[in-house]
Amino acid sequence: MNEKVYKTMSFAGKSSLALGIITLVAGITAGVMMIINGAGLLKRKSEILL
């Protein structure tokens, strides 16, 4: 019984760690993309405004 609980907890821990890393990478990627797009909009601000 203890071995089954240990394996379940181990799997849950590994899954949580993997999901956390994936979420972190996705958040950083989205942030960088937003900064790049914002800089591009600010650079072309004079072209957009009449």
CHARMM-style PDB file with segment names, atoms N, HN, CA, C and O in Angstrom:
ATOM      1  N   MET     1       0.820  -1.209   0.000  1.00  0.00      PROA
ATOM      2  CA  MET     1       0.000   0.000   0.000  1.00  0.00      PROA
ATOM      3  C   MET     1       0.854   1.260   0.000  1.00  0.00      PROA
ATOM      4  O   MET     1       0.568   2.210  -0.728  1.00  0.00      PROA
ATOM      5  N   ASN     2       1.909   1.265   0.824  1.00  0.00      PROA
ATOM      6  HN  ASN     2       2.141   0.493   1.415  1.00  0.00      PROA
ATOM      7  CA  ASN     2       2.772   2.444   0.905  1.00  0.00      PROA
ATOM      8  C   ASN     2       3.483   2.710  -0.420  1.00  0.00      PROA
ATOM      9  O   ASN     2       3.704   3.859  -0.801  1.00  0.00      PROA
ATOM     10  N   GLU     3       3.838   1.628  -1.115  1.00  0.00      PROA
ATOM     11  HN  GLU     3       3.659   0.694  -0.806  1.00  0.00      PROA
ATOM     12  CA  GLU     3       4.537   1.793  -2.386  1.00  0.00      PROA
ATOM     13  C   GLU     3       3.619   2.448  -3.427  1.00  0.00      PROA
ATOM     14  O   GLU     3       4.074   3.272  -4.220  1.00  0.00      PROA
ATOM     15  N   LYS     4       2.353   2.092  -3.427  1.00  0.00      PROA
ATOM     16  HN  LYS     4       1.983   1.423  -2.782  1.00  0.00      PROA
ATOM     17  CA  LYS     4       1.394   2.679  -4.360  1.00  0.00      PROA
ATOM     18  C   LYS     4       1.222   4.171  -4.089  1.00  0.00      PROA
ATOM     19  O   LYS     4       1.168   4.970  -5.024  1.00  0.00      PROA
ATOM     20  N   VAL     5       1.135   4.549  -2.814  1.00  0.00      PROA
ATOM     21  HN  VAL     5       1.179   3.900  -2.055  1.00  0.00      PROA
ATOM     22  CA  VAL     5       1.016   5.966  -2.445  1.00  0.00      PROA
ATOM     23  C   VAL     5       2.274   6.720  -2.855  1.00  0.00      PROA
ATOM     24  O   VAL     5       2.195   7.832  -3.377  1.00  0.00      PROA
ATOM     25  N   TYR     6       3.441   6.111  -2.616  1.00  0.00      PROA
ATOM     26  HN  TYR     6       3.505   5.208  -2.192  1.00  0.00      PROA
ATOM     27  CA  TYR     6       4.710   6.735  -2.975  1.00  0.00      PROA
ATOM     28  C   TYR     6       4.785   6.983  -4.476  1.00  0.00      PROA
ATOM     29  O   TYR     6       5.189   8.064  -4.905  1.00  0.00      PROA
ATOM     30  N   LYS     7       4.399   5.989  -5.283  1.00  0.00      PROA
ATOM     31  HN  LYS     7       4.071   5.110  -4.935  1.00  0.00      PROA
ATOM     32  CA  LYS     7       4.443   6.144  -6.740  1.00  0.00      PROA
ATOM     33  C   LYS     7       3.465   7.217  -7.206  1.00  0.00      PROA
ATOM     34  O   LYS     7       3.774   7.993  -8.111  1.00  0.00      PROA
ATOM     35  N   THR     8       2.286   7.260  -6.589  1.00  0.00      PROA
ATOM     36  HN  THR     8       2.036   6.629  -5.855  1.00  0.00      PROA
ATOM     37  CA  THR     8       1.298   8.275  -6.955  1.00  0.00      PROA
ATOM     38  C   THR     8       1.805   9.669  -6.630  1.00  0.00      PROA
ATOM     39  O   THR     8       1.673  10.587  -7.439  1.00  0.00      PROA
ATOM     40  N   MET     9       2.389   9.830  -5.436  1.00  0.00      PROA
ATOM     41  HN  MET     9       2.496   9.084  -4.779  1.00  0.00      PROA
ATOM     42  CA  MET     9       2.919  11.142  -5.043  1.00  0.00      PROA
ATOM     43  C   MET     9       4.094  11.542  -5.923  1.00  0.00      PROA
ATOM     44  O   MET     9       4.246  12.717  -6.259  1.00  0.00      PROA
ATOM     45  N   SER    10       4.917  10.584  -6.295  1.00  0.00      PROA
ATOM     46  HN  SER    10       4.793   9.630  -6.022  1.00  0.00      PROA
ATOM     47  CA  SER    10       6.057  10.853  -7.167  1.00  0.00      PROA
ATOM     48  C   SER    10       5.585  11.330  -8.533  1.00  0.00      PROA
ATOM     49  O   SER    10       6.118  12.296  -9.077  1.00  0.00      PROA
ATOM     50  N   PHE    11       4.585  10.653  -9.085  1.00  0.00      PROA
ATOM     51  HN  PHE    11       4.152   9.867  -8.643  1.00  0.00      PROA
ATOM     52  CA  PHE    11       4.038  11.054 -10.380  1.00  0.00      PROA
ATOM     53  C   PHE    11       3.412  12.445 -10.302  1.00  0.00      PROA
ATOM     54  O   PHE    11       3.598  13.261 -11.205  1.00  0.00      PROA
ATOM     55  N   ALA    12       2.676  12.715  -9.233  1.00  0.00      PROA
ATOM     56  HN  ALA    12       2.525  12.053  -8.500  1.00  0.00      PROA
ATOM     57  CA  ALA    12       2.043  14.023  -9.073  1.00  0.00      PROA
ATOM     58  C   ALA    12       3.092  15.123  -8.959  1.00  0.00      PROA
ATOM     59  O   ALA    12       2.928  16.202  -9.528  1.00  0.00      PROA
ATOM     60  N   GLY    13       4.159  14.854  -8.232  1.00  0.00      PROA
ATOM     61  HN  GLY    13       4.293  13.978  -7.770  1.00  0.00      PROA
ATOM     62  CA  GLY    13       5.235  15.839  -8.094  1.00  0.00      PROA
ATOM     63  C   GLY    13       5.926  16.123  -9.411  1.00  0.00      PROA
ATOM     64  O   GLY    13       6.188  17.279  -9.743  1.00  0.00      PROA
ATOM     65  N   LYS    14       6.221  15.077 -10.163  1.00  0.00      PROA
ATOM     66  HN  LYS    14       6.007  14.138  -9.893  1.00  0.00      PROA
ATOM     67  CA  LYS    14       6.870  15.251 -11.468  1.00  0.00      PROA
ATOM     68  C   LYS    14       5.962  15.992 -12.436  1.00  0.00      PROA
ATOM     69  O   LYS    14       6.422  16.845 -13.195  1.00  0.00      PROA
ATOM     70  N   SER    15       4.679  15.671 -12.414  1.00  0.00      PROA
ATOM     71  HN  SER    15       4.305  14.978 -11.798  1.00  0.00      PROA
ATOM     72  CA  SER    15       3.724  16.333 -13.303  1.00  0.00      PROA
ATOM     73  C   SER    15       3.605  17.812 -12.960  1.00  0.00      PROA
ATOM     74  O   SER    15       3.564  18.659 -13.852  1.00  0.00      PROA
ATOM     75  N   SER    16       3.549  18.119 -11.682  1.00  0.00      PROA
ATOM     76  HN  SER    16       3.582  17.431 -10.957  1.00  0.00      PROA
ATOM     77  CA  SER    16       3.445  19.517 -11.252  1.00  0.00      PROA
ATOM     78  C   SER    16       4.685  20.302 -11.650  1.00  0.00      PROA
ATOM     79  O   SER    16       4.588  21.443 -12.102  1.00  0.00      PROA
ATOM     80  N   LEU    17       5.825  19.700 -11.485  1.00  0.00      PROA
ATOM     81  HN  LEU    17       5.904  18.773 -11.118  1.00  0.00      PROA
ATOM     82  CA  LEU    17       7.077  20.357 -11.862  1.00  0.00      PROA
ATOM     83  C   LEU    17       7.119  20.627 -13.368  1.00  0.00      PROA
ATOM     84  O   LEU    17       7.483  21.723 -13.792  1.00  0.00      PROA
ATOM     85  N   ALA    18       6.751  19.643 -14.163  1.00  0.00      PROA
ATOM     86  HN  ALA    18       6.455  18.753 -13.819  1.00  0.00      PROA
ATOM     87  CA  ALA    18       6.751  19.813 -15.616  1.00  0.00      PROA
ATOM     88  C   ALA    18       5.755  20.884 -16.042  1.00  0.00      PROA
ATOM     89  O   ALA    18       6.064  21.718 -16.892  1.00  0.00      PROA
ATOM     90  N   LEU    19       4.579  20.864 -15.462  1.00  0.00      PROA
ATOM     91  HN  LEU    19       4.328  20.186 -14.771  1.00  0.00      PROA
ATOM     92  CA  LEU    19       3.566  21.860 -15.800  1.00  0.00      PROA
ATOM     93  C   LEU    19       4.017  23.260 -15.395  1.00  0.00      PROA
ATOM     94  O   LEU    19       3.758  24.227 -16.111  1.00  0.00      PROA
ATOM     95  N   GLY    20       4.681  23.371 -14.266  1.00  0.00      PROA
ATOM     96  HN  GLY    20       4.891  22.586 -13.684  1.00  0.00      PROA
ATOM     97  CA  GLY    20       5.208  24.667 -13.828  1.00  0.00      PROA
ATOM     98  C   GLY    20       6.251  25.211 -14.784  1.00  0.00      PROA
ATOM     99  O   GLY    20       6.249  26.403 -15.094  1.00  0.00      PROA
ATOM    100  N   ILE    21       7.131  24.363 -15.249  1.00  0.00      PROA
ATOM    101  HN  ILE    21       7.133  23.395 -14.997  1.00  0.00      PROA
ATOM    102  CA  ILE    21       8.173  24.791 -16.189  1.00  0.00      PROA
ATOM    103  C   ILE    21       7.549  25.214 -17.512  1.00  0.00      PROA
ATOM    104  O   ILE    21       7.948  26.224 -18.092  1.00  0.00      PROA
ATOM    105  N   ILE    22       6.577  24.454 -17.989  1.00  0.00      PROA
ATOM    106  HN  ILE    22       6.253  23.633 -17.518  1.00  0.00      PROA
ATOM    107  CA  ILE    22       5.907  24.802 -19.246  1.00  0.00      PROA
ATOM    108  C   ILE    22       5.179  26.133 -19.113  1.00  0.00      PROA
ATOM    109  O   ILE    22       5.219  26.953 -20.030  1.00  0.00      PROA
ATOM    110  N   THR    23       4.513  26.356 -17.982  1.00  0.00      PROA
ATOM    111  HN  THR    23       4.481  25.690 -17.237  1.00  0.00      PROA
ATOM    112  CA  THR    23       3.809  27.608 -17.751  1.00  0.00      PROA
ATOM    113  C   THR    23       4.783  28.783 -17.690  1.00  0.00      PROA
ATOM    114  O   THR    23       4.504  29.854 -18.229  1.00  0.00      PROA
ATOM    115  N   LEU    24       5.912  28.583 -17.040  1.00  0.00      PROA
ATOM    116  HN  LEU    24       6.138  27.713 -16.602  1.00  0.00      PROA
ATOM    117  CA  LEU    24       6.925  29.631 -16.944  1.00  0.00      PROA
ATOM    118  C   LEU    24       7.454  30.012 -18.322  1.00  0.00      PROA
ATOM    119  O   LEU    24       7.564  31.195 -18.642  1.00  0.00      PROA
ATOM    120  N   VAL    25       7.777  29.022 -19.127  1.00  0.00      PROA
ATOM    121  HN  VAL    25       7.687  28.061 -18.867  1.00  0.00      PROA
ATOM    122  CA  VAL    25       8.304  29.286 -20.478  1.00  0.00      PROA
ATOM    123  C   VAL    25       7.252  29.985 -21.336  1.00  0.00      PROA
ATOM    124  O   VAL    25       7.574  30.919 -22.070  1.00  0.00      PROA
ATOM    125  N   ALA    26       6.008  29.543 -21.250  1.00  0.00      PROA
ATOM    126  HN  ALA    26       5.747  28.784 -20.654  1.00  0.00      PROA
ATOM    127  CA  ALA    26       4.942  30.175 -22.037  1.00  0.00      PROA
ATOM    128  C   ALA    26       4.732  31.617 -21.594  1.00  0.00      PROA
ATOM    129  O   ALA    26       4.505  32.486 -22.437  1.00  0.00      PROA
ATOM    130  N   GLY    27       4.800  31.893 -20.304  1.00  0.00      PROA
ATOM    131  HN  GLY    27       4.984  31.187 -19.620  1.00  0.00      PROA
ATOM    132  CA  GLY    27       4.634  33.255 -19.801  1.00  0.00      PROA
ATOM    133  C   GLY    27       5.754  34.174 -20.254  1.00  0.00      PROA
ATOM    134  O   GLY    27       5.509  35.311 -20.657  1.00  0.00      PROA
ATOM    135  N   ILE    28       6.978  33.682 -20.188  1.00  0.00      PROA
ATOM    136  HN  ILE    28       7.177  32.759 -19.860  1.00  0.00      PROA
ATOM    137  CA  ILE    28       8.121  34.488 -20.630  1.00  0.00      PROA
ATOM    138  C   ILE    28       8.026  34.762 -22.125  1.00  0.00      PROA
ATOM    139  O   ILE    28       8.282  35.881 -22.570  1.00  0.00      PROA
ATOM    140  N   THR    29       7.657  33.746 -22.900  1.00  0.00      PROA
ATOM    141  HN  THR    29       7.449  32.837 -22.538  1.00  0.00      PROA
ATOM    142  CA  THR    29       7.517  33.910 -24.348  1.00  0.00      PROA
ATOM    143  C   THR    29       6.439  34.935 -24.678  1.00  0.00      PROA
ATOM    144  O   THR    29       6.645  35.795 -25.535  1.00  0.00      PROA
ATOM    145  N   ALA    30       5.302  34.854 -24.014  1.00  0.00      PROA
ATOM    146  HN  ALA    30       5.134  34.156 -23.318  1.00  0.00      PROA
ATOM    147  CA  ALA    30       4.214  35.808 -24.262  1.00  0.00      PROA
ATOM    148  C   ALA    30       4.642  37.217 -23.882  1.00  0.00      PROA
ATOM    149  O   ALA    30       4.324  38.169 -24.595  1.00  0.00      PROA
ATOM    150  N   GLY    31       5.353  37.367 -22.779  1.00  0.00      PROA
ATOM    151  HN  GLY    31       5.611  36.593 -22.200  1.00  0.00      PROA
ATOM    152  CA  GLY    31       5.826  38.682 -22.359  1.00  0.00      PROA
ATOM    153  C   GLY    31       6.785  39.301 -23.355  1.00  0.00      PROA
ATOM    154  O   GLY    31       6.677  40.486 -23.669  1.00  0.00      PROA
ATOM    155  N   VAL    32       7.714  38.516 -23.850  1.00  0.00      PROA
ATOM    156  HN  VAL    32       7.801  37.553 -23.595  1.00  0.00      PROA
ATOM    157  CA  VAL    32       8.680  39.014 -24.832  1.00  0.00      PROA
ATOM    158  C   VAL    32       7.964  39.425 -26.114  1.00  0.00      PROA
ATOM    159  O   VAL    32       8.278  40.460 -26.701  1.00  0.00      PROA
ATOM    160  N   MET    33       7.004  38.615 -26.547  1.00  0.00      PROA
ATOM    161  HN  MET    33       6.749  37.774 -26.070  1.00  0.00      PROA
ATOM    162  CA  MET    33       6.258  38.951 -27.765  1.00  0.00      PROA
ATOM    163  C   MET    33       5.463  40.243 -27.583  1.00  0.00      PROA
ATOM    164  O   MET    33       5.376  41.046 -28.511  1.00  0.00      PROA
ATOM    165  N   MET    34       4.883  40.454 -26.405  1.00  0.00      PROA
ATOM    166  HN  MET    34       4.953  39.802 -25.651  1.00  0.00      PROA
ATOM    167  CA  MET    34       4.126  41.680 -26.158  1.00  0.00      PROA
ATOM    168  C   MET    34       5.041  42.899 -26.159  1.00  0.00      PROA
ATOM    169  O   MET    34       4.660  43.955 -26.664  1.00  0.00      PROA
ATOM    170  N   ILE    35       6.234  42.768 -25.603  1.00  0.00      PROA
ATOM    171  HN  ILE    35       6.544  41.910 -25.193  1.00  0.00      PROA
ATOM    172  CA  ILE    35       7.196  43.874 -25.601  1.00  0.00      PROA
ATOM    173  C   ILE    35       7.622  44.216 -27.022  1.00  0.00      PROA
ATOM    174  O   ILE    35       7.690  45.391 -27.383  1.00  0.00      PROA
ATOM    175  N   ILE    36       7.905  43.209 -27.823  1.00  0.00      PROA
ATOM    176  HN  ILE    36       7.849  42.255 -27.530  1.00  0.00      PROA
ATOM    177  CA  ILE    36       8.332  43.441 -29.210  1.00  0.00      PROA
ATOM    178  C   ILE    36       7.211  44.110 -30.009  1.00  0.00      PROA
ATOM    179  O   ILE    36       7.461  45.061 -30.749  1.00  0.00      PROA
ATOM    180  N   ASN    37       5.972  43.615 -29.864  1.00  0.00      PROA
ATOM    181  HN  ASN    37       5.768  42.843 -29.262  1.00  0.00      PROA
ATOM    182  CA  ASN    37       4.854  44.208 -30.589  1.00  0.00      PROA
ATOM    183  C   ASN    37       4.583  45.642 -30.129  1.00  0.00      PROA
ATOM    184  O   ASN    37       4.280  46.506 -30.952  1.00  0.00      PROA
ATOM    185  N   GLY    38       4.689  45.900 -28.836  1.00  0.00      PROA
ATOM    186  HN  GLY    38       4.936  45.198 -28.168  1.00  0.00      PROA
ATOM    187  CA  GLY    38       4.489  47.251 -28.310  1.00  0.00      PROA
ATOM    188  C   GLY    38       5.543  48.210 -28.827  1.00  0.00      PROA
ATOM    189  O   GLY    38       5.233  49.349 -29.178  1.00  0.00      PROA
ATOM    190  N   ALA    39       6.788  47.757 -28.874  1.00  0.00      PROA
ATOM    191  HN  ALA    39       7.040  46.833 -28.589  1.00  0.00      PROA
ATOM    192  CA  ALA    39       7.862  48.604 -29.399  1.00  0.00      PROA
ATOM    193  C   ALA    39       7.637  48.914 -30.872  1.00  0.00      PROA
ATOM    194  O   ALA    39       7.887  50.031 -31.324  1.00  0.00      PROA
ATOM    195  N   GLY    40       7.166  47.922 -31.614  1.00  0.00      PROA
ATOM    196  HN  GLY    40       6.963  47.015 -31.247  1.00  0.00      PROA
ATOM    197  CA  GLY    40       6.882  48.161 -33.040  1.00  0.00      PROA
ATOM    198  C   GLY    40       5.765  49.176 -33.226  1.00  0.00      PROA
ATOM    199  O   GLY    40       5.837  50.026 -34.114  1.00  0.00      PROA
ATOM    200  N   LEU    41       4.733  49.091 -32.393  1.00  0.00      PROA
ATOM    201  HN  LEU    41       4.675  48.400 -31.672  1.00  0.00      PROA
ATOM    202  CA  LEU    41       3.637  50.058 -32.482  1.00  0.00      PROA
ATOM    203  C   LEU    41       4.106  51.462 -32.134  1.00  0.00      PROA
ATOM    204  O   LEU    41       3.724  52.427 -32.797  1.00  0.00      PROA
ATOM    205  N   LEU    42       4.929  51.585 -31.101  1.00  0.00      PROA
ATOM    206  HN  LEU    42       5.239  50.802 -30.562  1.00  0.00      PROA
ATOM    207  CA  LEU    42       5.435  52.904 -30.712  1.00  0.00      PROA
ATOM    208  C   LEU    42       6.350  53.464 -31.801  1.00  0.00      PROA
ATOM    209  O   LEU    42       6.361  54.673 -32.034  1.00  0.00      PROA
ATOM    210  N   LYS    43       7.107  52.609 -32.460  1.00  0.00      PROA
ATOM    211  HN  LYS    43       7.097  51.627 -32.270  1.00  0.00      PROA
ATOM    212  CA  LYS    43       8.010  53.049 -33.515  1.00  0.00      PROA
ATOM    213  C   LYS    43       7.215  53.611 -34.711  1.00  0.00      PROA
ATOM    214  O   LYS    43       7.643  54.581 -35.338  1.00  0.00      PROA
ATOM    215  N   ARG    44       6.070  53.005 -35.021  1.00  0.00      PROA
ATOM    216  HN  ARG    44       5.723  52.218 -34.512  1.00  0.00      PROA
ATOM    217  CA  ARG    44       5.267  53.432 -36.167  1.00  0.00      PROA
ATOM    218  C   ARG    44       4.114  54.343 -35.759  1.00  0.00      PROA
ATOM    219  O   ARG    44       3.170  54.512 -36.530  1.00  0.00      PROA
ATOM    220  N   LYS    45       4.166  54.926 -34.585  1.00  0.00      PROA
ATOM    221  HN  LYS    45       4.933  54.789 -33.958  1.00  0.00      PROA
ATOM    222  CA  LYS    45       3.090  55.771 -34.084  1.00  0.00      PROA
ATOM    223  C   LYS    45       2.854  56.968 -34.999  1.00  0.00      PROA
ATOM    224  O   LYS    45       1.708  57.347 -35.243  1.00  0.00      PROA
ATOM    225  N   SER    46       3.920  57.558 -35.501  1.00  0.00      PROA
ATOM    226  HN  SER    46       4.851  57.250 -35.303  1.00  0.00      PROA
ATOM    227  CA  SER    46       3.759  58.743 -36.356  1.00  0.00      PROA
ATOM    228  C   SER    46       3.100  58.386 -37.693  1.00  0.00      PROA
ATOM    229  O   SER    46       2.416  59.226 -38.279  1.00  0.00      PROA
ATOM    230  N   GLU    47       3.287  57.194 -38.170  1.00  0.00      PROA
ATOM    231  HN  GLU    47       3.842  56.512 -37.694  1.00  0.00      PROA
ATOM    232  CA  GLU    47       2.648  56.761 -39.415  1.00  0.00      PROA
ATOM    233  C   GLU    47       1.160  56.502 -39.226  1.00  0.00      PROA
ATOM    234  O   GLU    47       0.370  56.685 -40.153  1.00  0.00      PROA
ATOM    235  N   ILE    48       0.782  56.079 -38.034  1.00  0.00      PROA
ATOM    236  HN  ILE    48       1.423  55.930 -37.282  1.00  0.00      PROA
ATOM    237  CA  ILE    48      -0.613  55.727 -37.772  1.00  0.00      PROA
ATOM    238  C   ILE    48      -1.470  56.968 -37.512  1.00  0.00      PROA
ATOM    239  O   ILE    48      -2.584  57.091 -38.023  1.00  0.00      PROA
ATOM    240  N   LEU    49      -0.926  57.883 -36.708  1.00  0.00      PROA
ATOM    241  HN  LEU    49      -0.022  57.784 -36.293  1.00  0.00      PROA
ATOM    242  CA  LEU    49      -1.677  59.091 -36.380  1.00  0.00      PROA
ATOM    243  C   LEU    49      -1.758  60.030 -37.563  1.00  0.00      PROA
ATOM    244  O   LEU    49      -0.798  60.168 -38.321  1.00  0.00      PROA
ATOM    245  N   LEU    50      -2.900  60.675 -37.724  1.00  0.00      PROA
ATOM    246  HN  LEU    50      -3.680  60.563 -37.109  1.00  0.00      PROA
ATOM    247  CA  LEU    50      -3.088  61.601 -38.847  1.00  0.00      PROA
ATOM    248  C   LEU    50      -2.661  62.994 -38.490  1.00  0.00      PROA
ATOM    249  OT1 LEU    50      -2.752  63.899 -39.319  1.00  0.00      PROA
TER     250      LEU     50
END
